[in-house]
Short mmCIF file of C-alpha atoms and ligand atoms in Angstrom, two decimals:
data_model
loop_
_atom_site.label_atom_id
_atom_site.label_comp_id
_atom_site.label_asym_id
_atom_site.label_seq_id
_atom_site.Cartn_x
_atom_site.Cartn_y
_atom_site.Cartn_z
CA UNK A 1 8.12 9.24 9.47
CA UNK A 2 11.91 10.38 9.04
CA UNK A 3 13.29 9.83 5.70
CA UNK A 4 17.39 9.42 6.78
CA UNK A 5 18.49 6.23 5.99
CA UNK A 6 19.63 3.73 8.76
CA UNK A 7 23.08 2.46 8.49
CA UNK A 8 23.99 -0.36 10.84
CA UNK A 9 27.46 0.05 12.80
CA UNK A 10 28.14 -3.47 14.07
CA UNK A 11 29.98 -2.85 17.44
CA UNK A 12 33.10 -4.38 19.30
CA UNK A 13 33.88 -6.32 22.61
CA UNK A 14 35.43 -4.88 25.23
CA UNK A 15 36.11 -6.15 28.78
CA UNK A 16 35.74 -3.00 31.16
CA UNK A 17 37.03 -4.21 34.29
CA UNK A 18 35.37 -7.99 35.33
CA UNK A 19 32.19 -6.93 32.48
CA UNK A 20 32.06 -7.73 28.80
CA UNK A 21 30.50 -4.74 26.79
CA UNK A 22 29.88 -3.70 23.39
CA UNK A 23 31.37 -0.63 21.99
CA UNK A 24 31.61 1.29 19.18
CA UNK A 25 33.96 4.52 18.23
CA UNK A 26 31.99 7.61 18.44
CA UNK A 27 33.89 9.15 15.16
CA UNK A 28 32.25 6.18 12.96
CA UNK A 29 29.57 7.20 14.44
CA UNK A 30 29.58 11.25 13.89
CA UNK A 31 30.84 9.99 10.25
CA UNK A 32 27.19 8.34 9.18
CA UNK A 33 25.68 11.35 10.00
CA UNK A 34 27.81 13.21 7.83
CA UNK A 35 26.80 11.24 5.46
CA UNK A 36 23.26 12.18 6.08
CA UNK A 37 22.05 9.02 7.88
CA UNK A 38 20.83 7.89 10.83
CA UNK A 39 23.45 5.38 12.91
CA UNK A 40 22.20 2.21 14.90
CA UNK A 41 25.02 0.23 16.42
CA UNK A 42 24.45 -2.63 16.85
CA UNK A 43 25.60 -4.90 20.03
CA UNK A 44 26.26 -8.42 18.18
CA UNK A 45 23.73 -10.68 16.85
CA UNK A 46 23.35 -14.72 16.80
CA UNK A 47 23.33 -15.86 12.79
CA UNK A 48 19.62 -16.40 12.69
CA UNK A 49 19.16 -12.91 14.28
CA UNK A 50 21.36 -11.53 10.82
CA UNK A 51 18.44 -11.13 7.78
CA UNK A 52 16.08 -9.39 11.03
CA UNK A 53 18.95 -6.68 11.40
CA UNK A 54 19.66 -6.08 7.45
CA UNK A 55 15.46 -6.02 7.38
CA UNK A 56 15.75 -2.69 9.33
CA UNK A 57 19.16 -1.38 7.48
CA UNK A 58 19.77 0.86 4.21
CA UNK A 59 23.69 0.61 4.66
CA UNK A 60 26.19 -0.90 6.67
CA UNK A 61 28.99 0.94 8.64
CA UNK A 62 32.33 -1.73 9.31
CA UNK A 63 34.20 0.60 11.62
CA UNK A 64 37.90 0.06 12.80
CA UNK A 65 39.17 -1.52 15.93
CA UNK A 66 42.56 -2.20 17.81
CA UNK A 67 41.59 -5.75 17.40
CA UNK A 68 42.16 -8.05 14.45
CA UNK A 69 40.24 -10.49 12.12
CA UNK A 70 40.87 -13.95 13.94
CA UNK A 71 43.89 -15.56 11.71
CA UNK A 72 42.20 -18.74 11.99
CA UNK A 73 39.55 -16.82 9.39
CA UNK A 74 41.40 -16.99 6.91
CA UNK A 75 43.71 -20.19 7.72
CA UNK A 76 46.15 -19.67 9.60
CA UNK A 77 47.74 -19.88 13.29
CA UNK A 78 47.90 -16.60 15.66
CA UNK A 79 51.56 -15.20 14.64
CA UNK A 80 51.50 -12.95 17.74
CA UNK A 81 48.89 -14.02 20.67
CA UNK A 82 50.21 -10.45 22.13
CA UNK A 83 47.40 -8.69 19.69
CA UNK A 84 44.33 -8.05 20.03
CA UNK A 85 41.19 -10.23 18.75
CA UNK A 86 37.60 -9.78 18.48
CA UNK A 87 35.82 -13.16 17.37
CA UNK A 88 32.63 -12.23 18.88
CA UNK A 89 32.55 -9.41 16.31
CA UNK A 90 34.36 -11.73 13.63
CA UNK A 91 31.47 -14.19 13.84
CA UNK A 92 28.86 -11.87 13.19
CA UNK A 93 29.75 -9.47 10.77
CA UNK A 94 32.05 -12.21 9.06
CA UNK A 95 28.28 -13.71 7.25
CA UNK A 96 26.78 -10.23 7.81
CA UNK A 97 28.77 -9.09 4.56
CA UNK A 98 27.62 -11.41 2.17
CA UNK A 99 24.25 -11.60 3.02
CA UNK A 100 24.42 -7.11 3.03
CA UNK A 101 25.83 -7.67 -0.49
CA UNK A 102 23.49 -9.70 -1.57
CA UNK A 103 20.88 -7.74 -1.12
CA UNK A 104 22.60 -4.82 -3.14
CA UNK A 105 22.76 -2.67 0.51
CA UNK A 106 25.75 -0.30 0.76
CA UNK A 107 28.02 -1.64 2.34
CA UNK A 108 31.59 1.13 3.74
CA UNK A 109 34.58 -0.58 5.34
CA UNK A 110 37.09 0.90 7.49
CA UNK A 111 40.20 -0.60 8.41
CA UNK A 112 39.56 -3.75 10.52
CA UNK A 113 36.16 -3.55 8.39
CA UNK A 114 38.27 -3.65 5.02
CA UNK A 115 39.88 -6.41 6.17
CA UNK A 116 36.59 -8.25 7.59
CA UNK A 117 35.00 -7.85 3.76
CA UNK A 118 38.72 -9.15 2.09
CA UNK A 119 38.46 -12.35 4.49
CA UNK A 120 34.61 -12.43 4.70
CA UNK A 121 34.72 -13.44 0.10
CA UNK A 122 37.03 -15.51 0.74
CA UNK A 123 40.28 -13.40 0.96
CA UNK A 124 43.43 -13.57 3.24
CA UNK A 125 45.90 -10.77 5.34
CA UNK A 126 49.82 -10.65 5.86
CA UNK A 127 49.30 -10.61 9.82
CA UNK A 128 52.50 -8.37 10.56
CA UNK A 129 52.36 -6.04 7.14
CA UNK A 130 55.94 -4.29 9.04
CA UNK A 131 57.67 -7.52 8.41
CA UNK A 132 57.39 -8.43 4.75
CA UNK A 133 60.31 -7.39 2.78
CA UNK A 134 60.07 -3.81 1.02
CA UNK A 135 56.93 -3.16 2.91
CA UNK A 136 55.83 0.19 5.41
CA UNK A 137 55.45 -0.38 8.71
CA UNK A 138 51.93 0.77 8.22
CA UNK A 139 50.98 0.83 12.35
CA UNK A 140 50.74 4.51 14.59
CA UNK A 141 53.02 5.18 17.51
CA UNK A 142 50.17 4.74 20.64
CA UNK A 143 52.82 6.96 22.44
CA UNK A 144 52.50 9.27 19.84
CA UNK A 145 49.43 12.66 19.92
CA UNK A 146 46.09 11.20 18.61
CA UNK A 147 46.31 13.94 16.23
CA UNK A 148 49.86 12.95 14.79
CA UNK A 149 49.10 8.51 14.59
CA UNK A 150 45.40 10.38 12.72
CA UNK A 151 47.54 12.84 10.27
CA UNK A 152 49.09 12.37 7.30
CA UNK A 153 51.25 8.81 7.27
CA UNK A 154 51.79 8.18 3.48
CA UNK A 155 50.63 8.79 -0.18
CA UNK A 156 48.18 6.11 -1.94
CA UNK A 157 47.98 6.31 -5.65
CA UNK A 158 44.33 5.40 -7.53
CA UNK A 159 43.23 2.90 -10.28
CA UNK A 160 42.25 4.54 -13.10
CA UNK A 161 39.00 2.89 -14.35
CA UNK A 162 37.04 2.25 -11.04
CA UNK A 163 34.89 4.00 -8.22
CA UNK A 164 37.15 6.21 -7.00
CA UNK A 165 38.45 7.41 -10.81
CA UNK A 166 34.52 8.40 -11.03
CA UNK A 167 34.51 9.97 -7.78
CA UNK A 168 36.98 11.85 -7.79
CA UNK A 169 38.02 12.66 -11.50
CA UNK A 170 36.53 15.89 -11.64
CA UNK A 171 38.51 16.97 -9.65
CA UNK A 172 41.84 15.46 -11.47
CA UNK A 173 43.09 13.61 -8.28
CA UNK A 174 45.01 10.16 -8.91
CA UNK A 175 46.02 10.13 -5.48
CA UNK A 176 46.14 11.44 -2.15
CA UNK A 177 47.55 11.20 1.73
CA UNK A 178 46.00 8.73 3.96
CA UNK A 179 46.88 8.49 7.20
CA UNK A 180 47.88 4.98 8.76
CA UNK A 181 46.83 2.82 11.74
CA UNK A 182 46.95 -0.96 10.93
CA UNK A 183 49.04 -4.12 11.14
CA UNK A 184 47.46 -6.81 9.57
CA UNK A 185 46.80 -5.82 5.34
CA UNK A 186 45.78 -7.12 2.35
CA UNK A 187 47.70 -10.74 1.00
CA UNK A 188 45.47 -12.38 -1.29
CA UNK A 189 42.47 -10.26 -2.36
CA UNK A 190 39.17 -12.09 -2.75
CA UNK A 191 37.72 -12.58 -5.71
CA UNK A 192 34.78 -9.90 -6.54
CA UNK A 193 37.08 -7.05 -5.24
CA UNK A 194 38.46 -4.27 -7.47
CA UNK A 195 41.52 -2.94 -6.00
CA UNK A 196 41.43 1.03 -6.41
CA UNK A 197 43.79 2.24 -4.24
CA UNK A 198 47.29 1.38 -3.55
CA UNK A 199 49.62 2.16 -0.86
CA UNK A 200 53.64 3.48 -2.18
CA UNK A 201 55.08 -0.40 -1.23
CA UNK A 202 52.13 -2.21 -3.23
CA UNK A 203 49.65 -3.27 -0.78
CA UNK A 204 46.62 -2.14 -1.18
CA UNK A 205 44.68 0.30 0.32
CA UNK A 206 40.99 0.67 -0.72
CA UNK A 207 38.63 -2.06 -2.97
CA UNK A 208 35.42 -1.25 -4.54
CA UNK A 209 33.70 -4.74 -4.29
CA UNK A 210 32.59 -5.45 -8.33
CA UNK A 211 29.51 -8.24 -7.78
CA UNK A 212 27.06 -6.46 -6.11
CA UNK A 213 24.12 -4.38 -7.37
CA UNK A 214 24.70 -1.64 -4.46
CA UNK A 215 27.65 0.64 -3.25
CA UNK A 216 30.92 -1.15 -1.93
CA UNK A 217 33.87 0.10 -1.03
CA UNK A 218 36.47 -0.57 1.55
CA UNK A 219 39.31 1.57 2.67
CA UNK A 220 41.95 0.45 4.82
CA UNK A 221 42.79 4.30 6.05
CA UNK A 222 40.44 6.28 8.40
CA UNK A 223 38.48 8.89 6.15
CA UNK A 224 36.18 9.12 9.56
CA UNK A 225 38.89 11.05 11.45
CA UNK A 226 38.20 14.49 11.33
CA UNK A 227 36.01 13.70 8.52
CA UNK A 228 34.17 17.32 8.30
CA UNK A 229 37.63 19.02 7.48
CA UNK A 230 38.77 16.58 4.65
CA UNK A 231 37.34 17.06 1.20
CA UNK A 232 38.55 13.26 0.44
CA UNK A 233 36.31 11.67 3.28
CA UNK A 234 33.42 13.90 2.85
CA UNK A 235 33.54 12.49 -0.79
CA UNK A 236 33.73 8.90 -0.07
CA UNK A 237 31.09 9.56 2.98
CA UNK A 238 29.04 10.93 0.71
CA UNK A 239 28.37 8.94 -1.79
CA UNK A 240 28.40 6.23 0.24
CA UNK A 241 24.65 8.21 2.13
CA UNK A 242 24.09 9.30 -1.36
CA UNK A 243 23.75 4.99 -1.95
CA UNK A 244 21.86 4.67 1.50
CA UNK A 245 19.53 7.24 0.55
CA UNK A 246 18.73 5.47 -2.82
CA UNK A 247 18.23 2.29 -1.20
CA UNK A 248 15.89 3.60 1.61
CA UNK A 249 13.74 5.43 -0.94
CA UNK A 250 13.61 2.32 -3.83
CA UNK A 251 13.35 -0.59 -1.12
CA UNK A 252 11.97 0.30 2.15
CA UNK A 253 10.06 3.56 1.10
CA UNK A 254 8.33 5.23 4.03
CA UNK A 255 4.35 4.06 4.41
CA UNK A 256 1.76 6.49 2.67
N1 LIG B 301 43.82 -4.26 14.33
C1 LIG B 301 43.52 -4.38 12.61
C2 LIG B 301 42.92 -2.83 12.25
C3 LIG B 301 43.37 -1.76 12.47
C4 LIG B 301 42.09 -0.90 13.26
O1 LIG B 301 41.25 -0.83 12.19
N2 LIG B 301 43.17 0.76 13.88
C5 LIG B 301 41.94 1.51 14.26
C6 LIG B 301 41.97 1.19 15.41
C7 LIG B 301 41.60 2.29 16.19
C8 LIG B 301 40.42 3.01 15.51
O2 LIG B 301 39.44 2.76 15.22
O3 LIG B 301 40.41 4.28 14.78
C9 LIG B 301 45.34 -4.09 12.42
O4 LIG B 301 45.85 -3.00 13.17
O5 LIG B 301 45.36 -4.08 10.84
#
């Protein structure tokens, strides 16, 4: 039996033609492999299936997506109805997050996934960061080449004293360039989350989960993009993968 840790990757929900499909970005699946884990894409789950799914897992990776977390999830009306939503995903990832954290399951949340964690734990989002006075436009222009869209967009500064300082301390890093492809952003930070990095305009770009026995990290940018060629991304993925391996060895040891 493989000792590789199993990482759940919740899918997104898209209409292809006249039929609904469950889809997951390949770069996220590839990133789980780079972390040294086995990706398991999960189409969707009813609430009474979530515990059984978590019983199969040694970690959870919440991917990015062009869709927004539905504003009703943080008590607001939709401001821009032209923006895509994915309430099917919201409906099961938001309850999954606290259940996974309570088990100490390692959690790595990227972009939309980062926003889901904040909302799931009681925080809120700005629906259009670019409209806020003094804020950058954190979106990427869809007409640009994809390599440009996912190229460096702004610097983030590491908040001292937290997980990032431990992960990057040996390299004397106090910040780094990141890509940026999002219109929503953290407004009220949920209790139990610690800021790990900030954008130049003060927007929260990374947080760690403080009240979980396991590894809990969310980032607003896309470390999965060409991750194998990005030392910062590989540091984050290796830390997540090591936490998943430890969880596997501790909680789901292969039967003798
Ligand atoms: N829709 C949200 C989250 C943005 C996000 O996840 N972008 C990535 C889309 C494509 C990919 O998966 O790389 C927002 O706009 O804030």
